[in-house]
PDB file of C-alpha atoms in Angstrom:
ATOM      1  CA  UNK H   1      76.203  99.107  92.351  1.00 69.00           C
ATOM      2  CA  UNK H   2      79.508  98.353  90.725  1.00 74.00           C
ATOM      3  CA  UNK H   3      82.245  97.132  93.047  1.00 89.00           C
ATOM      4  CA  UNK H   4      85.905  96.654  92.268  1.00 95.00           C
ATOM      5  CA  UNK H   5      87.925  94.355  94.482  1.00 96.00           C
ATOM      6  CA  UNK H   6      91.700  94.194  94.403  1.00 97.00           C
ATOM      7  CA  UNK H   7      94.005  91.630  95.959  1.00 97.00           C
ATOM      8  CA  UNK H   8      96.331  91.254  97.695  1.00 97.00           C
ATOM      9  CA  UNK H   9      96.265  94.305  99.940  1.00 96.00           C
ATOM     10  CA  UNK H  10      99.998  94.020 100.616  1.00 96.00           C
ATOM     11  CA  UNK H  11     102.848  92.191  98.926  1.00 97.00           C
ATOM     12  CA  UNK H  12     106.433  91.999 100.128  1.00 97.00           C
ATOM     13  CA  UNK H  13     108.951  90.572  97.691  1.00 98.00           C
ATOM     14  CA  UNK H  14     112.678  90.142  97.394  1.00 98.00           C
ATOM     15  CA  UNK H  15     114.216  92.151  94.598  1.00 98.00           C
ATOM     16  CA  UNK H  16     114.187  90.033  91.461  1.00 98.00           C
ATOM     17  CA  UNK H  17     111.020  88.155  92.349  1.00 98.00           C
ATOM     18  CA  UNK H  18     107.844  88.531  90.338  1.00 98.00           C
ATOM     19  CA  UNK H  19     104.710  90.328  91.554  1.00 98.00           C
ATOM     20  CA  UNK H  20     101.056  90.158  90.537  1.00 98.00           C
ATOM     21  CA  UNK H  21      98.011  92.116  91.628  1.00 98.00           C
ATOM     22  CA  UNK H  22      94.477  91.145  90.677  1.00 98.00           C
ATOM     23  CA  UNK H  23      91.385  93.215  90.130  1.00 98.00           C
ATOM     24  CA  UNK H  24      87.831  91.836  90.003  1.00 97.00           C
ATOM     25  CA  UNK H  25      84.621  93.653  89.200  1.00 96.00           C
ATOM     26  CA  UNK H  26      81.107  92.671  90.202  1.00 92.00           C
ATOM     27  CA  UNK H  27      79.863  93.860  86.791  1.00 94.00           C
ATOM     28  CA  UNK H  28      81.164  93.828  83.230  1.00 95.00           C
ATOM     29  CA  UNK H  29      83.420  96.781  82.557  1.00 96.00           C
ATOM     30  CA  UNK H  30      83.773  98.892  79.444  1.00 95.00           C
ATOM     31  CA  UNK H  31      87.460  99.392  80.213  1.00 95.00           C
ATOM     32  CA  UNK H  32      89.951  99.308  83.051  1.00 97.00           C
ATOM     33  CA  UNK H  33      92.801 101.610  84.008  1.00 98.00           C
ATOM     34  CA  UNK H  34      95.877 101.034  86.147  1.00 98.00           C
ATOM     35  CA  UNK H  35      97.665 103.635  88.266  1.00 98.00           C
ATOM     36  CA  UNK H  36     100.823 103.654  90.348  1.00 98.00           C
ATOM     37  CA  UNK H  37     101.350 105.764  93.442  1.00 97.00           C
ATOM     38  CA  UNK H  38     104.882 106.075  94.788  1.00 96.00           C
ATOM     39  CA  UNK H  39     105.266 106.566  98.556  1.00 94.00           C
ATOM     40  CA  UNK H  40     104.484 110.192  99.345  1.00 91.00           C
ATOM     41  CA  UNK H  41     103.267 110.812  95.801  1.00 94.00           C
ATOM     42  CA  UNK H  42     100.034 110.883  93.886  1.00 95.00           C
ATOM     43  CA  UNK H  43      98.502 108.244  91.593  1.00 97.00           C
ATOM     44  CA  UNK H  44      99.907 108.303  88.071  1.00 97.00           C
ATOM     45  CA  UNK H  45      98.148 106.705  85.129  1.00 97.00           C
ATOM     46  CA  UNK H  46      99.939 103.672  83.694  1.00 98.00           C
ATOM     47  CA  UNK H  47      97.684 102.131  81.071  1.00 98.00           C
ATOM     48  CA  UNK H  48      94.142 101.470  79.899  1.00 97.00           C
ATOM     49  CA  UNK H  49      92.716  98.187  78.628  1.00 98.00           C
ATOM     50  CA  UNK H  50      89.597  98.188  76.484  1.00 97.00           C
ATOM     51  CA  UNK H  51      89.247  94.938  74.572  1.00 97.00           C
ATOM     52  CA  UNK H  52      88.216  91.537  75.888  1.00 97.00           C
ATOM     53  CA  UNK H  53      91.318  89.389  76.469  1.00 97.00           C
ATOM     54  CA  UNK H  54      93.653  92.325  75.808  1.00 97.00           C
ATOM     55  CA  UNK H  55      97.273  92.051  76.881  1.00 98.00           C
ATOM     56  CA  UNK H  56      99.618  95.045  76.973  1.00 98.00           C
ATOM     57  CA  UNK H  57     103.233  95.291  78.025  1.00 98.00           C
ATOM     58  CA  UNK H  58     105.344  98.128  79.347  1.00 97.00           C
ATOM     59  CA  UNK H  59     108.896  96.857  79.787  1.00 97.00           C
ATOM     60  CA  UNK H  60     108.680  94.504  82.793  1.00 98.00           C
ATOM     61  CA  UNK H  61     104.969  95.187  83.375  1.00 98.00           C
ATOM     62  CA  UNK H  62     102.266  93.029  81.749  1.00 98.00           C
ATOM     63  CA  UNK H  63      98.616  94.020  81.938  1.00 98.00           C
ATOM     64  CA  UNK H  64      95.739  91.674  81.114  1.00 98.00           C
ATOM     65  CA  UNK H  65      92.012  92.177  80.713  1.00 98.00           C
ATOM     66  CA  UNK H  66      89.844  89.101  81.150  1.00 97.00           C
ATOM     67  CA  UNK H  67      87.718  87.608  78.406  1.00 97.00           C
ATOM     68  CA  UNK H  68      84.531  88.524  80.261  1.00 97.00           C
ATOM     69  CA  UNK H  69      85.867  92.056  80.970  1.00 97.00           C
ATOM     70  CA  UNK H  70      85.284  91.563  84.688  1.00 97.00           C
ATOM     71  CA  UNK H  71      88.837  90.999  85.846  1.00 97.00           C
ATOM     72  CA  UNK H  72      92.318  92.264  85.189  1.00 98.00           C
ATOM     73  CA  UNK H  73      95.844  91.707  86.398  1.00 98.00           C
ATOM     74  CA  UNK H  74      99.147  93.518  86.535  1.00 98.00           C
ATOM     75  CA  UNK H  75     102.275  91.382  86.575  1.00 98.00           C
ATOM     76  CA  UNK H  76     105.766  92.717  87.200  1.00 98.00           C
ATOM     77  CA  UNK H  77     108.672  90.503  86.191  1.00 98.00           C
ATOM     78  CA  UNK H  78     111.878  90.653  88.231  1.00 98.00           C
ATOM     79  CA  UNK H  79     110.898  93.460  90.579  1.00 98.00           C
ATOM     80  CA  UNK H  80     113.258  96.329  91.288  1.00 98.00           C
ATOM     81  CA  UNK H  81     113.317  98.760  94.193  1.00 97.00           C
ATOM     82  CA  UNK H  82     111.917 101.400  91.850  1.00 97.00           C
ATOM     83  CA  UNK H  83     108.700  99.352  91.602  1.00 98.00           C
ATOM     84  CA  UNK H  84     107.831 100.158  95.228  1.00 98.00           C
ATOM     85  CA  UNK H  85     104.443 101.821  95.633  1.00 97.00           C
ATOM     86  CA  UNK H  86     100.724 101.179  95.609  1.00 97.00           C
ATOM     87  CA  UNK H  87      99.106  99.920  92.423  1.00 98.00           C
ATOM     88  CA  UNK H  88      95.458 100.750  91.834  1.00 98.00           C
ATOM     89  CA  UNK H  89      93.046  99.449  89.261  1.00 98.00           C
ATOM     90  CA  UNK H  90      90.041 101.533  88.235  1.00 97.00           C
ATOM     91  CA  UNK H  91      87.056  99.897  86.594  1.00 95.00           C
ATOM     92  CA  UNK H  92      85.010 102.023  84.242  1.00 94.00           C
ATOM     93  CA  UNK H  93      81.405 101.444  83.309  1.00 90.00           C
ATOM     94  CA  UNK H  94      78.875 104.165  83.955  1.00 84.00           C
ATOM     95  CA  UNK H  95      81.340 105.619  86.411  1.00 87.00           C
ATOM     96  CA  UNK H  96      84.877 104.944  87.605  1.00 91.00           C
ATOM     97  CA  UNK H  97      85.560 102.794  90.670  1.00 93.00           C
ATOM     98  CA  UNK H  98      89.013 102.369  92.161  1.00 95.00           C
ATOM     99  CA  UNK H  99      90.142  99.163  93.774  1.00 96.00           C
ATOM    100  CA  UNK H 100      91.593  99.393  97.270  1.00 96.00           C
ATOM    101  CA  UNK H 101      95.115  99.086  95.895  1.00 97.00           C
ATOM    102  CA  UNK H 102      98.005  96.685  96.414  1.00 97.00           C
ATOM    103  CA  UNK H 103     100.964  98.047  98.328  1.00 97.00           C
ATOM    104  CA  UNK H 104     104.221  96.585  97.048  1.00 97.00           C
ATOM    105  CA  UNK H 105     107.434  96.649  99.023  1.00 97.00           C
ATOM    106  CA  UNK H 106     110.696  95.338  97.574  1.00 97.00           C
ATOM    107  CA  UNK H 107     113.579  94.193  99.721  1.00 95.00           C
ATOM    108  CA  UNK H 108     116.950  94.814  98.087  1.00 93.00           C
TER     109      UNK H 108
ATOM    110  CA  UNK V   1     104.729 118.615  84.375  1.00 53.00           C
ATOM    111  CA  UNK V   2     102.052 119.526  86.918  1.00 57.00           C
ATOM    112  CA  UNK V   3      99.019 120.793  85.035  1.00 91.00           C
ATOM    113  CA  UNK V   4      96.858 120.432  88.105  1.00 96.00           C
ATOM    114  CA  UNK V   5      97.843 122.405  91.160  1.00 96.00           C
ATOM    115  CA  UNK V   6      96.866 121.996  94.765  1.00 98.00           C
ATOM    116  CA  UNK V   7      97.595 124.409  97.575  1.00 97.00           C
ATOM    117  CA  UNK V   8      98.621 124.279 100.277  1.00 97.00           C
ATOM    118  CA  UNK V   9     100.841 121.220 100.104  1.00 96.00           C
ATOM    119  CA  UNK V  10     100.760 120.820 103.904  1.00 97.00           C
ATOM    120  CA  UNK V  11      98.400 122.360 106.449  1.00 97.00           C
ATOM    121  CA  UNK V  12      98.232 122.064 110.213  1.00 97.00           C
ATOM    122  CA  UNK V  13      95.267 123.755 111.857  1.00 97.00           C
ATOM    123  CA  UNK V  14      93.330 123.683 115.082  1.00 97.00           C
ATOM    124  CA  UNK V  15      89.931 122.147 115.644  1.00 97.00           C
ATOM    125  CA  UNK V  16      86.986 124.306 114.632  1.00 96.00           C
ATOM    126  CA  UNK V  17      88.798 126.327 111.991  1.00 96.00           C
ATOM    127  CA  UNK V  18      87.350 126.884 108.543  1.00 96.00           C
ATOM    128  CA  UNK V  19      89.671 125.927 105.709  1.00 96.00           C
ATOM    129  CA  UNK V  20      89.620 125.881 101.935  1.00 97.00           C
ATOM    130  CA  UNK V  21      91.817 123.573  99.904  1.00 98.00           C
ATOM    131  CA  UNK V  22      92.552 124.939  96.455  1.00 98.00           C
ATOM    132  CA  UNK V  23      92.686 122.980  93.213  1.00 98.00           C
ATOM    133  CA  UNK V  24      93.247 124.421  89.764  1.00 98.00           C
ATOM    134  CA  UNK V  25      93.916 122.812  86.412  1.00 97.00           C
ATOM    135  CA  UNK V  26      95.093 124.380  83.177  1.00 94.00           C
ATOM    136  CA  UNK V  27      94.050 121.575  80.829  1.00 94.00           C
ATOM    137  CA  UNK V  28      90.478 122.711  80.257  1.00 93.00           C
ATOM    138  CA  UNK V  29      89.121 119.471  81.691  1.00 95.00           C
ATOM    139  CA  UNK V  30      85.390 119.286  82.314  1.00 95.00           C
ATOM    140  CA  UNK V  31      85.526 116.692  85.085  1.00 95.00           C
ATOM    141  CA  UNK V  32      87.129 117.299  88.464  1.00 97.00           C
ATOM    142  CA  UNK V  33      87.249 115.150  91.576  1.00 97.00           C
ATOM    143  CA  UNK V  34      88.234 115.241  95.226  1.00 97.00           C
ATOM    144  CA  UNK V  35      89.528 112.087  96.893  1.00 97.00           C
ATOM    145  CA  UNK V  36      90.417 111.513 100.517  1.00 96.00           C
ATOM    146  CA  UNK V  37      93.257 109.086 101.161  1.00 95.00           C
ATOM    147  CA  UNK V  38      95.248 107.971 104.166  1.00 91.00           C
ATOM    148  CA  UNK V  39      98.873 107.470 103.005  1.00 81.00           C
ATOM    149  CA  UNK V  40      99.122 104.603 100.536  1.00 78.00           C
ATOM    150  CA  UNK V  41      95.623 103.406 101.334  1.00 89.00           C
ATOM    151  CA  UNK V  42      92.312 103.311  99.509  1.00 92.00           C
ATOM    152  CA  UNK V  43      91.074 106.323  97.514  1.00 94.00           C
ATOM    153  CA  UNK V  44      87.699 107.576  98.723  1.00 94.00           C
ATOM    154  CA  UNK V  45      85.719 109.800  96.360  1.00 94.00           C
ATOM    155  CA  UNK V  46      84.150 112.658  98.323  1.00 95.00           C
ATOM    156  CA  UNK V  47      83.047 115.109  95.606  1.00 96.00           C
ATOM    157  CA  UNK V  48      83.021 115.406  91.857  1.00 95.00           C
ATOM    158  CA  UNK V  49      81.962 117.826  89.153  1.00 96.00           C
ATOM    159  CA  UNK V  50      81.211 117.314  85.492  1.00 94.00           C
ATOM    160  CA  UNK V  51      81.341 120.982  84.623  1.00 95.00           C
ATOM    161  CA  UNK V  52      80.649 124.530  85.733  1.00 96.00           C
ATOM    162  CA  UNK V  53      77.855 124.776  88.320  1.00 95.00           C
ATOM    163  CA  UNK V  54      77.731 120.985  88.579  1.00 95.00           C
ATOM    164  CA  UNK V  55      78.754 119.325  91.858  1.00 96.00           C
ATOM    165  CA  UNK V  56      77.907 115.936  93.326  1.00 95.00           C
ATOM    166  CA  UNK V  57      78.725 114.068  96.505  1.00 93.00           C
ATOM    167  CA  UNK V  58      80.848 110.976  96.199  1.00 91.00           C
ATOM    168  CA  UNK V  59      80.751 107.626  97.941  1.00 83.00           C
ATOM    169  CA  UNK V  60      82.321 108.729 101.208  1.00 81.00           C
ATOM    170  CA  UNK V  61      80.200 110.871 103.445  1.00 74.00           C
ATOM    171  CA  UNK V  62      82.001 114.130 103.976  1.00 78.00           C
ATOM    172  CA  UNK V  63      81.336 117.289 105.907  1.00 88.00           C
ATOM    173  CA  UNK V  64      83.084 119.297 103.249  1.00 93.00           C
ATOM    174  CA  UNK V  65      81.552 121.323 100.425  1.00 95.00           C
ATOM    175  CA  UNK V  66      82.778 122.207  96.950  1.00 97.00           C
ATOM    176  CA  UNK V  67      82.029 124.760  94.267  1.00 97.00           C
ATOM    177  CA  UNK V  68      82.671 124.916  90.528  1.00 97.00           C
ATOM    178  CA  UNK V  69      82.220 128.488  89.361  1.00 97.00           C
ATOM    179  CA  UNK V  70      84.992 128.273  86.792  1.00 96.00           C
ATOM    180  CA  UNK V  71      86.123 125.309  84.721  1.00 96.00           C
ATOM    181  CA  UNK V  72      89.660 125.446  86.006  1.00 97.00           C
ATOM    182  CA  UNK V  73      88.926 125.865  89.729  1.00 97.00           C
ATOM    183  CA  UNK V  74      87.428 123.337  92.161  1.00 98.00           C
ATOM    184  CA  UNK V  75      87.988 124.370  95.804  1.00 98.00           C
ATOM    185  CA  UNK V  76      87.011 122.205  98.767  1.00 97.00           C
ATOM    186  CA  UNK V  77      85.906 123.820 102.030  1.00 96.00           C
ATOM    187  CA  UNK V  78      85.667 122.454 105.562  1.00 94.00           C
ATOM    188  CA  UNK V  79      83.491 124.763 107.671  1.00 93.00           C
ATOM    189  CA  UNK V  80      84.722 123.388 110.997  1.00 95.00           C
ATOM    190  CA  UNK V  81      87.737 121.122 110.938  1.00 95.00           C
ATOM    191  CA  UNK V  82      88.000 118.161 113.305  1.00 95.00           C
ATOM    192  CA  UNK V  83      90.833 115.699 114.066  1.00 96.00           C
ATOM    193  CA  UNK V  84      88.903 113.045 112.085  1.00 93.00           C
ATOM    194  CA  UNK V  85      89.508 115.188 108.981  1.00 95.00           C
ATOM    195  CA  UNK V  86      93.233 114.558 109.222  1.00 96.00           C
ATOM    196  CA  UNK V  87      94.163 112.927 105.932  1.00 96.00           C
ATOM    197  CA  UNK V  88      95.511 113.577 102.466  1.00 96.00           C
ATOM    198  CA  UNK V  89      93.183 115.236  99.970  1.00 97.00           C
ATOM    199  CA  UNK V  90      93.828 114.585  96.290  1.00 97.00           C
ATOM    200  CA  UNK V  91      92.291 116.593  93.487  1.00 98.00           C
ATOM    201  CA  UNK V  92      92.019 115.101  89.993  1.00 98.00           C
ATOM    202  CA  UNK V  93      90.689 116.092  86.604  1.00 97.00           C
ATOM    203  CA  UNK V  94      89.870 114.427  83.310  1.00 95.00           C
ATOM    204  CA  UNK V  95      88.364 115.358  79.954  1.00 92.00           C
ATOM    205  CA  UNK V  96      84.666 114.788  79.344  1.00 82.00           C
ATOM    206  CA  UNK V  97      85.222 111.355  77.755  1.00 83.00           C
ATOM    207  CA  UNK V  98      84.552 108.810  80.536  1.00 76.00           C
ATOM    208  CA  UNK V  99      87.447 106.641  79.342  1.00 84.00           C
ATOM    209  CA  UNK V 100      90.055 109.350  79.768  1.00 91.00           C
ATOM    210  CA  UNK V 101      92.533 108.821  82.582  1.00 95.00           C
ATOM    211  CA  UNK V 102      92.597 110.987  85.684  1.00 96.00           C
ATOM    212  CA  UNK V 103      95.352 113.522  86.259  1.00 97.00           C
ATOM    213  CA  UNK V 104      96.048 113.940  89.958  1.00 97.00           C
ATOM    214  CA  UNK V 105      97.475 116.892  91.802  1.00 97.00           C
ATOM    215  CA  UNK V 106     100.225 116.503  94.403  1.00 95.00           C
ATOM    216  CA  UNK V 107      97.695 116.536  97.207  1.00 96.00           C
ATOM    217  CA  UNK V 108      97.211 118.476 100.434  1.00 97.00           C
ATOM    218  CA  UNK V 109      98.225 116.784 103.659  1.00 97.00           C
ATOM    219  CA  UNK V 110      95.892 118.111 106.330  1.00 97.00           C
ATOM    220  CA  UNK V 111      96.476 117.698 110.053  1.00 97.00           C
ATOM    221  CA  UNK V 112      93.843 118.917 112.478  1.00 97.00           C
ATOM    222  CA  UNK V 113      95.032 119.216 116.055  1.00 96.00           C
TER     223      UNK V 113
END
């Protein structure tokens, strides 16, 4: 069955440093979604990527979908303390599979 | 802007008790889901429903049951709670289109003593 792997599991950065989390699927995806969960909160939808090689930006966040539609990444430029939380990818094919998440902590 | 509501927000109960976690959404979504999650950790799908009278078990084996008698309501029941059930339970919903994003409720933090 479809598996979605996400790395790293944890990332600790100094405020101002960049951050990247990677998502890899065992099968080709139709689309991929990204969610953010703040500490003590619930996952909130950030963005969806559909097209091969697609790149989308939201302020300091850059989302990429691989050419083969099997991998994706989320890159945050110049992290801020407000970026703290767990970032999940969700691969969609016949069903939706969440990655295990990357927990980001930011030291001020 | 909560359009999906979970109650209670926190629950502490003793072992062996029967409990029902409530989840309701006002968006008319066909699909609803229950996830189990330890704080900040992986999301484990335990039940889902694609519409009224439709319920399926998820990837994580669970001793809970669900029902979907009305579109807006998707309660989860534990017949006999155990300490291993201590976790956060997140309810989510989405429209019928498989590409639509999930809307999550605020969750129920369950502690079984």
